[in-house]
mmCIF file of C-alpha atoms and ligand atoms in Angstrom:
data_model
loop_
_atom_site.group_PDB
_atom_site.id
_atom_site.type_symbol
_atom_site.label_atom_id
_atom_site.label_comp_id
_atom_site.label_asym_id
_atom_site.label_seq_id
_atom_site.Cartn_x
_atom_site.Cartn_y
_atom_site.Cartn_z
ATOM 1 C CA MET A 503 19.301 -7.029 -14.573
ATOM 2 C CA LEU A 504 20.171 -3.396 -14.033
ATOM 3 C CA VAL A 505 22.262 -1.374 -16.491
ATOM 4 C CA VAL A 506 23.797 1.352 -14.323
ATOM 5 C CA MET A 507 24.741 4.473 -16.188
ATOM 6 C CA LYS A 508 27.720 6.707 -15.477
ATOM 7 C CA HIS A 509 27.015 9.885 -13.579
ATOM 8 C CA ASN A 510 27.442 12.053 -16.644
ATOM 9 C CA ALA A 511 25.686 9.764 -19.142
ATOM 10 C CA SER A 512 23.717 11.803 -21.709
ATOM 11 C CA ALA A 513 20.043 11.342 -22.450
ATOM 12 C CA GLU A 514 20.999 9.940 -25.833
ATOM 13 C CA ALA A 515 23.228 7.319 -24.215
ATOM 14 C CA ILE A 516 20.371 6.255 -21.936
ATOM 15 C CA GLU A 517 17.992 6.136 -24.901
ATOM 16 C CA ALA A 518 20.455 4.002 -26.847
ATOM 17 C CA VAL A 519 20.606 1.515 -23.966
ATOM 18 C CA VAL A 520 16.789 1.361 -23.902
ATOM 19 C CA ASP A 521 16.732 0.708 -27.654
ATOM 20 C CA ALA A 522 19.401 -1.992 -27.351
ATOM 21 C CA ILE A 523 17.484 -3.803 -24.580
ATOM 22 C CA GLN A 524 14.295 -3.704 -26.607
ATOM 23 C CA ASP A 525 16.180 -4.900 -29.685
ATOM 24 C CA MET A 526 17.259 -7.927 -27.608
ATOM 25 C CA GLY A 527 13.617 -8.702 -27.019
ATOM 26 C CA TYR A 528 13.316 -7.529 -23.408
ATOM 27 C CA GLY A 529 11.517 -4.684 -21.651
ATOM 28 C CA ALA A 530 13.435 -1.616 -20.578
ATOM 29 C CA ARG A 531 12.519 0.623 -17.641
ATOM 30 C CA PRO A 532 14.637 3.737 -17.061
ATOM 31 C CA ILE A 533 14.998 4.391 -13.331
ATOM 32 C CA PRO A 534 16.182 7.985 -12.709
ATOM 33 C CA GLY A 535 17.618 8.549 -9.287
ATOM 34 C CA GLY A 536 19.405 11.180 -7.242
ATOM 35 C CA GLN A 537 22.665 9.226 -7.188
ATOM 36 C CA ARG A 538 22.534 7.406 -10.516
ATOM 37 C CA THR A 539 20.367 6.563 -13.439
ATOM 38 C CA ALA A 540 19.901 2.938 -14.276
ATOM 39 C CA VAL A 541 17.910 1.132 -16.885
ATOM 40 C CA GLY A 542 16.135 -1.994 -15.679
ATOM 41 C CA LEU A 543 15.937 -4.944 -18.005
ATOM 42 C CA ILE A 544 12.792 -7.025 -17.500
ATOM 43 C CA GLY A 545 11.607 -10.318 -18.748
ATOM 44 C CA ASN A 546 15.085 -11.847 -18.996
ATOM 45 C CA ASP A 547 15.571 -15.556 -18.804
ATOM 46 C CA GLY A 548 19.091 -15.246 -17.384
ATOM 47 C CA ARG A 549 20.785 -15.442 -20.819
ATOM 48 C CA VAL A 550 21.293 -11.778 -21.506
ATOM 49 C CA ASP A 551 24.373 -10.751 -23.501
ATOM 50 C CA LYS A 552 25.856 -8.471 -20.874
ATOM 51 C CA ALA A 553 28.924 -7.645 -22.953
ATOM 52 C CA ARG A 554 26.821 -5.916 -25.609
ATOM 53 C CA LEU A 555 25.363 -3.501 -23.024
ATOM 54 C CA GLU A 556 28.573 -3.036 -21.031
ATOM 55 C CA GLY A 557 30.370 -1.868 -24.127
ATOM 56 C CA MET A 558 27.911 0.943 -24.807
ATOM 57 C CA GLU A 559 28.657 4.603 -24.271
ATOM 58 C CA GLY A 560 27.712 5.897 -20.797
ATOM 59 C CA VAL A 561 27.356 2.464 -19.259
ATOM 60 C CA LEU A 562 29.111 1.942 -15.888
ATOM 61 C CA GLU A 563 28.181 -1.646 -15.164
ATOM 62 C CA CYS A 564 25.506 -4.327 -15.444
ATOM 63 C CA ILE A 565 24.306 -5.813 -12.163
ATOM 64 C CA ALA A 566 22.281 -8.973 -11.785
ATOM 65 C CA VAL A 567 19.275 -8.475 -9.404
ATOM 66 C CA THR A 568 19.541 -11.446 -7.089
ATOM 67 C CA GLN A 569 16.062 -11.371 -5.518
ATOM 68 C CA PRO A 570 13.219 -13.243 -7.245
ATOM 69 C CA TYR A 571 11.207 -9.978 -7.225
ATOM 70 C CA LYS A 572 12.992 -7.412 -9.338
ATOM 71 C CA GLN A 573 11.323 -4.008 -9.667
ATOM 72 C CA VAL A 574 10.127 -4.202 -6.077
ATOM 73 C CA SER A 575 13.604 -4.702 -4.676
ATOM 74 C CA ARG A 576 16.006 -2.189 -3.195
ATOM 75 C CA GLU A 577 18.651 -3.528 -5.568
ATOM 76 C CA TRP A 578 16.487 -2.192 -8.382
ATOM 77 C CA ARG A 579 15.813 1.148 -6.767
ATOM 78 C CA GLU A 580 17.701 2.431 -3.748
ATOM 79 C CA GLU A 581 15.528 5.424 -2.932
ATOM 80 C CA ASP A 582 12.204 5.045 -1.088
ATOM 81 C CA THR A 583 9.123 5.279 -3.380
ATOM 82 C CA LEU A 584 6.855 8.180 -2.519
ATOM 83 C CA ILE A 585 3.205 8.028 -3.446
ATOM 84 C CA ARG A 586 1.421 11.359 -3.778
ATOM 85 C CA LEU A 587 -2.331 11.545 -3.498
ATOM 86 C CA ASP A 588 -4.462 14.384 -4.907
ATOM 87 C CA ASN A 589 -5.220 15.761 -1.419
ATOM 88 C CA GLY A 590 -1.518 16.308 -0.776
ATOM 89 C CA THR A 591 -0.884 13.199 1.322
ATOM 90 C CA VAL A 592 2.489 11.617 0.588
ATOM 91 C CA ILE A 593 2.967 7.978 1.504
ATOM 92 C CA GLY A 594 6.480 6.624 2.039
ATOM 93 C CA GLY A 595 8.144 9.874 2.988
ATOM 94 C CA SER A 596 9.148 11.077 6.453
ATOM 95 C CA ASP A 597 5.511 11.728 7.474
ATOM 96 C CA VAL A 598 3.514 8.926 9.016
ATOM 97 C CA VAL A 599 0.097 8.615 7.253
ATOM 98 C CA LEU A 600 -3.166 7.891 9.032
ATOM 99 C CA MET A 601 -5.821 5.940 7.100
ATOM 100 C CA ALA A 602 -8.944 5.169 9.054
ATOM 101 C CA GLY A 603 -12.635 4.406 8.757
ATOM 102 C CA PRO A 604 -15.165 1.685 9.210
ATOM 103 C CA CYS A 605 -14.648 -1.826 7.883
ATOM 104 C CA ALA A 606 -17.573 -1.327 5.543
ATOM 105 C CA VAL A 607 -19.593 1.554 4.229
ATOM 106 C CA GLU A 608 -23.064 1.030 5.744
ATOM 107 C CA SER A 609 -24.991 4.258 5.133
ATOM 108 C CA GLU A 610 -24.572 7.886 4.197
ATOM 109 C CA ASP A 611 -24.875 8.959 7.836
ATOM 110 C CA GLN A 612 -22.330 6.363 9.004
ATOM 111 C CA ILE A 613 -19.636 7.244 6.471
ATOM 112 C CA MET A 614 -20.096 11.027 6.638
ATOM 113 C CA THR A 615 -20.023 10.989 10.426
ATOM 114 C CA SER A 616 -16.875 8.791 10.333
ATOM 115 C CA ALA A 617 -15.194 11.019 7.732
ATOM 116 C CA ARG A 618 -15.775 14.221 9.746
ATOM 117 C CA LEU A 619 -14.579 12.689 12.986
ATOM 118 C CA LEU A 620 -11.500 11.179 11.419
ATOM 119 C CA ARG A 621 -10.494 14.270 9.525
ATOM 120 C CA ALA A 622 -10.764 16.250 12.772
ATOM 121 C CA ALA A 623 -8.570 13.625 14.436
ATOM 122 C CA GLY A 624 -5.831 13.978 11.794
ATOM 123 C CA ALA A 625 -6.502 11.208 9.280
ATOM 124 C CA THR A 626 -6.023 12.148 5.667
ATOM 125 C CA VAL A 627 -7.254 8.915 4.049
ATOM 126 C CA LEU A 628 -10.695 7.370 4.630
ATOM 127 C CA ARG A 629 -11.089 3.591 4.440
ATOM 128 C CA GLY A 630 -14.327 1.702 3.960
ATOM 129 C CA GLY A 631 -15.248 -1.376 1.992
ATOM 130 C CA ALA A 632 -18.018 -1.194 -0.607
ATOM 131 C CA PHE A 633 -17.239 -4.692 -1.821
ATOM 132 C CA LYS A 634 -16.479 -6.949 1.115
ATOM 133 C CA PRO A 635 -14.717 -10.326 0.735
ATOM 134 C CA ARG A 636 -16.340 -12.012 3.708
ATOM 135 C CA THR A 637 -15.306 -15.401 5.006
ATOM 136 C CA SER A 638 -18.989 -16.453 5.170
ATOM 137 C CA PRO A 639 -21.290 -15.974 2.164
ATOM 138 C CA TYR A 640 -24.074 -15.057 4.616
ATOM 139 C CA SER A 641 -22.207 -12.080 6.142
ATOM 140 C CA PHE A 642 -22.798 -8.507 4.937
ATOM 141 C CA GLN A 643 -21.166 -8.203 1.519
ATOM 142 C CA GLY A 644 -21.133 -4.434 1.260
ATOM 143 C CA LEU A 645 -23.282 -1.852 -0.554
ATOM 144 C CA GLY A 646 -21.458 -2.228 -3.899
ATOM 145 C CA GLU A 647 -21.479 0.780 -6.187
ATOM 146 C CA GLU A 648 -23.758 2.705 -3.802
ATOM 147 C CA GLY A 649 -20.988 2.353 -1.215
ATOM 148 C CA LEU A 650 -18.497 3.836 -3.692
ATOM 149 C CA ARG A 651 -20.830 6.779 -4.330
ATOM 150 C CA LEU A 652 -21.072 7.408 -0.574
ATOM 151 C CA LEU A 653 -17.284 7.339 -0.280
ATOM 152 C CA ALA A 654 -16.980 9.894 -3.069
ATOM 153 C CA LEU A 655 -19.526 12.064 -1.224
ATOM 154 C CA ALA A 656 -17.433 11.825 1.948
ATOM 155 C CA ARG A 657 -14.315 12.857 -0.024
ATOM 156 C CA GLU A 658 -16.161 15.827 -1.475
ATOM 157 C CA ALA A 659 -17.293 16.961 1.975
ATOM 158 C CA THR A 660 -13.983 16.458 3.802
ATOM 159 C CA GLY A 661 -11.091 16.272 1.366
ATOM 160 C CA LEU A 662 -10.081 12.857 2.703
ATOM 161 C CA ALA A 663 -8.632 10.512 0.057
ATOM 162 C CA ILE A 664 -10.432 7.189 -0.370
ATOM 163 C CA VAL A 665 -9.032 3.708 -0.076
ATOM 164 C CA THR A 666 -11.452 0.882 -0.874
ATOM 165 C CA GLU A 667 -11.254 -2.722 -2.012
ATOM 166 C CA ALA A 668 -11.676 -4.312 -5.404
ATOM 167 C CA VAL A 669 -12.471 -7.995 -5.098
ATOM 168 C CA ASP A 670 -12.354 -9.252 -8.679
ATOM 169 C CA PRO A 671 -10.701 -8.168 -11.965
ATOM 170 C CA ALA A 672 -14.002 -7.082 -13.503
ATOM 171 C CA GLY A 673 -14.638 -4.754 -10.593
ATOM 172 C CA VAL A 674 -11.298 -2.904 -10.737
ATOM 173 C CA ASP A 675 -12.387 -0.233 -13.290
ATOM 174 C CA LEU A 676 -15.454 0.610 -11.269
ATOM 175 C CA VAL A 677 -13.481 1.000 -8.033
ATOM 176 C CA ALA A 678 -10.829 2.968 -9.855
ATOM 177 C CA GLU A 679 -13.505 5.478 -10.925
ATOM 178 C CA TYR A 680 -14.190 6.405 -7.303
ATOM 179 C CA ALA A 681 -11.105 5.532 -5.250
ATOM 180 C CA ASP A 682 -7.773 7.288 -4.715
ATOM 181 C CA ILE A 683 -6.234 3.972 -3.715
ATOM 182 C CA ILE A 684 -7.434 0.503 -4.713
ATOM 183 C CA GLN A 685 -7.153 -2.034 -1.889
ATOM 184 C CA ILE A 686 -6.335 -5.662 -2.594
ATOM 185 C CA GLY A 687 -7.344 -7.720 0.417
ATOM 186 C CA ALA A 688 -5.452 -10.443 2.167
ATOM 187 C CA ARG A 689 -7.676 -13.166 0.665
ATOM 188 C CA ASN A 690 -6.802 -11.888 -2.803
ATOM 189 C CA MET A 691 -3.063 -11.280 -2.457
ATOM 190 C CA GLN A 692 -2.325 -14.082 -4.908
ATOM 191 C CA ASN A 693 -5.271 -13.463 -7.220
ATOM 192 C CA TYR A 694 -2.998 -12.820 -10.180
ATOM 193 C CA PRO A 695 -5.668 -11.690 -12.715
ATOM 194 C CA LEU A 696 -6.823 -9.173 -10.089
ATOM 195 C CA LEU A 697 -3.278 -7.953 -9.449
ATOM 196 C CA ARG A 698 -2.663 -7.594 -13.193
ATOM 197 C CA ARG A 699 -5.866 -5.594 -13.657
ATOM 198 C CA ALA A 700 -5.069 -3.348 -10.691
ATOM 199 C CA GLY A 701 -1.569 -2.910 -12.113
ATOM 200 C CA GLN A 702 -3.158 -1.477 -15.272
ATOM 201 C CA SER A 703 -5.616 0.772 -13.394
ATOM 202 C CA GLY A 704 -3.424 3.860 -13.156
ATOM 203 C CA LYS A 705 -4.313 4.167 -9.471
ATOM 204 C CA PRO A 706 -2.142 3.564 -6.396
ATOM 205 C CA VAL A 707 -2.737 0.123 -4.911
ATOM 206 C CA LEU A 708 -2.655 -0.887 -1.242
ATOM 207 C CA LEU A 709 -1.715 -4.578 -1.226
ATOM 208 C CA LYS A 710 -2.418 -6.513 1.959
ATOM 209 C CA ARG A 711 -0.287 -9.405 2.963
ATOM 210 C CA GLY A 712 -2.008 -12.793 2.570
ATOM 211 C CA MET A 713 -2.768 -14.495 5.853
ATOM 212 C CA SER A 714 -0.263 -17.272 5.186
ATOM 213 C CA ALA A 715 2.061 -15.461 2.792
ATOM 214 C CA THR A 716 5.760 -15.371 3.292
ATOM 215 C CA ILE A 717 7.477 -12.044 2.801
ATOM 216 C CA THR A 718 8.898 -13.305 -0.478
ATOM 217 C CA GLU A 719 5.431 -14.256 -1.710
ATOM 218 C CA PHE A 720 4.126 -10.862 -0.563
ATOM 219 C CA LEU A 721 6.822 -9.032 -2.497
ATOM 220 C CA LEU A 722 6.289 -11.232 -5.594
ATOM 221 C CA ALA A 723 2.569 -10.344 -5.477
ATOM 222 C CA ALA A 724 3.612 -6.653 -5.487
ATOM 223 C CA GLU A 725 5.914 -7.427 -8.413
ATOM 224 C CA TYR A 726 2.810 -8.316 -10.474
ATOM 225 C CA LEU A 727 1.628 -4.735 -10.028
ATOM 226 C CA LEU A 728 4.975 -3.206 -10.964
ATOM 227 C CA ALA A 729 5.296 -5.591 -13.884
ATOM 228 C CA GLU A 730 2.139 -4.020 -15.325
ATOM 229 C CA GLY A 731 3.729 -0.576 -15.033
ATOM 230 C CA ASN A 732 2.174 0.517 -11.750
ATOM 231 C CA GLY A 733 4.880 1.654 -9.359
ATOM 232 C CA ASP A 734 2.486 3.258 -6.820
ATOM 233 C CA VAL A 735 2.173 0.286 -4.506
ATOM 234 C CA ILE A 736 1.680 0.487 -0.772
ATOM 235 C CA LEU A 737 2.328 -2.750 1.130
ATOM 236 C CA CYS A 738 0.256 -3.539 4.200
ATOM 237 C CA GLU A 739 1.143 -5.879 7.037
ATOM 238 C CA ARG A 740 -2.227 -7.055 8.440
ATOM 239 C CA GLY A 741 -1.273 -10.122 10.445
ATOM 240 C CA VAL A 742 -0.689 -13.724 9.609
ATOM 241 C CA ARG A 743 -2.223 -16.937 10.889
ATOM 242 C CA SER A 744 -0.602 -18.345 13.999
ATOM 243 C CA PHE A 745 -1.170 -21.282 16.349
ATOM 244 C CA ASP A 746 -2.426 -19.000 19.089
ATOM 245 C CA THR A 747 -6.111 -18.245 19.424
ATOM 246 C CA HIS A 748 -5.939 -15.220 21.733
ATOM 247 C CA THR A 749 -5.950 -12.809 18.820
ATOM 248 C CA ARG A 750 -7.470 -13.064 15.342
ATOM 249 C CA ASN A 751 -4.067 -12.916 13.647
ATOM 250 C CA LEU A 752 -0.421 -12.341 14.595
ATOM 251 C CA LEU A 753 0.601 -8.881 13.524
ATOM 252 C CA ASP A 754 4.079 -9.547 12.177
ATOM 253 C CA LEU A 755 5.932 -6.410 13.181
ATOM 254 C CA THR A 756 9.273 -7.881 12.096
ATOM 255 C CA ALA A 757 7.971 -7.803 8.549
ATOM 256 C CA ILE A 758 8.146 -3.981 8.645
ATOM 257 C CA PRO A 759 11.903 -3.577 9.018
ATOM 258 C CA VAL A 760 12.483 -6.710 6.891
ATOM 259 C CA VAL A 761 10.377 -5.288 3.993
ATOM 260 C CA LYS A 762 11.995 -1.888 4.441
ATOM 261 C CA GLY A 763 15.393 -3.523 3.867
ATOM 262 C CA LEU A 764 14.276 -5.561 0.877
ATOM 263 C CA SER A 765 12.081 -3.073 -0.941
ATOM 264 C CA HIS A 766 11.777 0.632 -1.667
ATOM 265 C CA LEU A 767 7.952 0.471 -1.404
ATOM 266 C CA PRO A 768 6.151 2.026 1.542
ATOM 267 C CA ILE A 769 4.619 -0.302 4.117
ATOM 268 C CA VAL A 770 1.789 0.471 6.472
ATOM 269 C CA ALA A 771 0.364 -1.662 9.266
ATOM 270 C CA ASP A 772 -3.222 -2.708 9.972
ATOM 271 C CA PRO A 773 -3.427 -3.409 13.687
ATOM 272 C CA SER A 774 -7.221 -3.901 13.399
ATOM 273 C CA HIS A 775 -7.173 -7.069 11.331
ATOM 274 C CA GLY A 776 -3.773 -7.844 12.862
ATOM 275 C CA THR A 777 -5.284 -8.330 16.276
ATOM 276 C CA GLY A 778 -9.051 -8.534 15.833
ATOM 277 C CA LEU A 779 -9.539 -7.018 19.297
ATOM 278 C CA ARG A 780 -10.321 -3.358 19.970
ATOM 279 C CA SER A 781 -8.269 -3.310 23.158
ATOM 280 C CA LYS A 782 -5.123 -4.505 21.311
ATOM 281 C CA VAL A 783 -5.353 -2.152 18.310
ATOM 282 C CA VAL A 784 -3.871 0.908 19.994
ATOM 283 C CA PRO A 785 -0.806 -0.771 21.535
ATOM 284 C CA MET A 786 -0.014 -2.592 18.272
ATOM 285 C CA GLY A 787 -0.582 0.577 16.266
ATOM 286 C CA ARG A 788 1.934 2.368 18.459
ATOM 287 C CA ALA A 789 4.373 -0.554 18.088
ATOM 288 C CA ALA A 790 4.043 -0.575 14.300
ATOM 289 C CA ILE A 791 5.032 3.096 14.099
ATOM 290 C CA ALA A 792 7.950 2.449 16.412
ATOM 291 C CA ALA A 793 8.983 -0.414 14.109
ATOM 292 C CA GLY A 794 9.170 1.933 11.150
ATOM 293 C CA ALA A 795 5.773 1.644 9.418
ATOM 294 C CA ASP A 796 4.984 4.481 7.031
ATOM 295 C CA GLY A 797 1.457 4.693 8.398
ATOM 296 C CA LEU A 798 -1.537 2.877 9.837
ATOM 297 C CA ILE A 799 -4.795 1.753 8.375
ATOM 298 C CA VAL A 800 -7.238 1.366 11.251
ATOM 299 C CA GLU A 801 -10.906 0.488 11.592
ATOM 300 C CA VAL A 802 -12.880 3.137 13.449
ATOM 301 C CA HIS A 803 -16.674 3.201 13.661
ATOM 302 C CA PRO A 804 -18.929 5.911 15.144
ATOM 303 C CA ASP A 805 -20.882 3.145 16.908
ATOM 304 C CA PRO A 806 -18.858 -0.116 16.847
ATOM 305 C CA THR A 807 -21.541 -2.058 18.712
ATOM 306 C CA ARG A 808 -23.793 -1.635 15.689
ATOM 307 C CA ALA A 809 -21.171 -2.217 12.982
ATOM 308 C CA LEU A 810 -22.232 -4.619 10.214
ATOM 309 C CA SER A 811 -18.707 -6.008 10.033
ATOM 310 C CA ASP A 812 -15.620 -6.132 12.261
ATOM 311 C CA GLY A 813 -17.249 -4.230 15.132
ATOM 312 C CA ALA A 814 -15.191 -6.036 17.742
ATOM 313 C CA GLN A 815 -11.957 -4.676 16.337
ATOM 314 C CA SER A 816 -13.252 -1.187 15.488
ATOM 315 C CA LEU A 817 -12.084 1.665 17.642
ATOM 316 C CA TYR A 818 -14.370 4.268 19.106
ATOM 317 C CA PRO A 819 -13.517 7.655 17.636
ATOM 318 C CA ALA A 820 -12.145 8.855 21.009
ATOM 319 C CA GLN A 821 -9.732 5.919 21.115
ATOM 320 C CA PHE A 822 -8.473 6.781 17.653
ATOM 321 C CA GLU A 823 -7.936 10.367 18.721
ATOM 322 C CA GLU A 824 -5.939 9.241 21.756
ATOM 323 C CA MET A 825 -3.841 6.913 19.622
ATOM 324 C CA VAL A 826 -3.035 9.706 17.211
ATOM 325 C CA GLY A 827 -1.605 11.760 20.099
ATOM 326 C CA GLN A 828 0.550 8.851 21.206
ATOM 327 C CA ILE A 829 1.740 8.069 17.741
ATOM 328 C CA ASN A 830 2.761 11.687 17.271
ATOM 329 C CA VAL A 831 5.150 11.295 20.234
ATOM 330 C CA ILE A 832 6.549 8.029 18.890
ATOM 331 C CA ALA A 833 6.992 9.465 15.386
ATOM 332 C CA HIS A 834 9.003 12.389 16.778
ATOM 333 C CA ALA A 835 11.142 10.075 18.841
ATOM 334 C CA ILE A 836 12.295 8.364 15.651
ATOM 335 C CA GLY A 837 12.761 11.518 13.612
ATOM 336 C CA ARG A 838 9.420 11.472 11.801
ATOM 337 C CA ASP A 839 6.287 13.576 11.791
ATOM 338 C CA LEU A 840 2.646 12.787 11.554
ATOM 339 C CA VAL A 841 1.039 13.772 8.274
ATOM 340 C CA ALA A 842 -0.286 17.343 8.473
ATOM 341 C CA PRO A 843 -4.015 17.323 9.150
ATOM 342 C CA LEU A 844 -6.085 18.548 6.172
ATOM 343 C CA ASP A 845 -7.300 21.618 8.002
ATOM 344 C CA ALA A 846 -3.895 22.691 9.197
ATOM 345 C CA VAL A 847 -3.031 26.202 8.165
ATOM 346 C CA PRO A 848 0.593 26.490 7.084
ATOM 347 C CA ALA A 849 2.686 28.382 9.682
ATOM 348 C CA GLN A 850 3.289 32.003 8.684
ATOM 349 C CA GLY A 851 6.731 33.454 7.941
HETATM 350 C C1 PEP B 1714 -10.546 -5.041 5.349
HETATM 351 O O1 PEP B 1714 -9.639 -4.208 5.199
HETATM 352 O O2 PEP B 1714 -11.684 -4.772 5.824
HETATM 353 C C2 PEP B 1714 -10.225 -6.479 5.103
HETATM 354 C C3 PEP B 1714 -11.114 -7.334 4.690
HETATM 355 O O3 PEP B 1714 -8.939 -6.728 5.328
HETATM 356 P P1 PEP B 1714 -8.043 -8.051 5.066
HETATM 357 O O4 PEP B 1714 -8.087 -8.251 3.586
HETATM 358 O O5 PEP B 1714 -6.722 -7.657 5.600
HETATM 359 O O6 PEP B 1714 -8.697 -9.188 5.832
HETATM 360 MN MN1 MN B 1715 -12.513 -5.353 8.223
#
């Protein structure tokens, strides 16, 4: 439930509402906004005494949140959530963000070469798995902590922010030490202990849609993160299973405007896992931006033919560069901009 405060409600009145909600045995989350301040009531079982709150000073009305996910919903918060990274990248605003890198960190040379190329092409976030949740136990599982160290080295050298995956609850703290954004992979979207731990990490989380997850299940998974007090959640559409075998997955572009309507959280698209085919990544990346995605996360490898994982869907650096140019045109056509490259010098006067 949301307790909406009057425009001119004092800080004391808001505080009194928070106290009253806690006194009733529920959690209270003040939600300041440009238009209105509200206090969210969490953990209710549907039997809240509305009258007690409605009678309080400064309260305009109490609104039931109808969606099963609460804090994730647009009913809860009208304004888009913006996530600010230390290198200045803002996710969820009017700028389209470019996250790119190899599927997995393989060596110092591979990740440093990737980082330099990608920064020059306009990416501001570097992806790369150190812990890889592979379908087969015999496939390359990642370099582990050494991979995290190499990512930190690449950040130091280039200023790119780092997004990398945590695969189990016990590994979250280690990943959080190195990463700017913790990725939760599709296979783990409903790993609730992992979600809870990531929700407590204090780091932004990029949550990938499970391969058979409905949009409601996807948003409820995000709710686990917000329920732990972590509002910095980036959703990622990465394709769902379909009956067709021409592509690895079916990139569900409809999910982008649907999620935008239902939630205030940013959503990016992953056309790499969404298609599984290098030749389809660029067209679907363009389409995702046209559909309103807040950014892309794309696999790019300096030498995809030698990649230890997902080489067939990894772009050559030149393809990424070309895509960035095209996305720039699309972003402008819909009133957006591409994120400013890290080496851009602010225009004078
Ligand atoms: C990845 O990002 O490399 C990955 C494993 O993605 P997903 O969880 O979407 O399959
Ligand atoms: Mn991959």
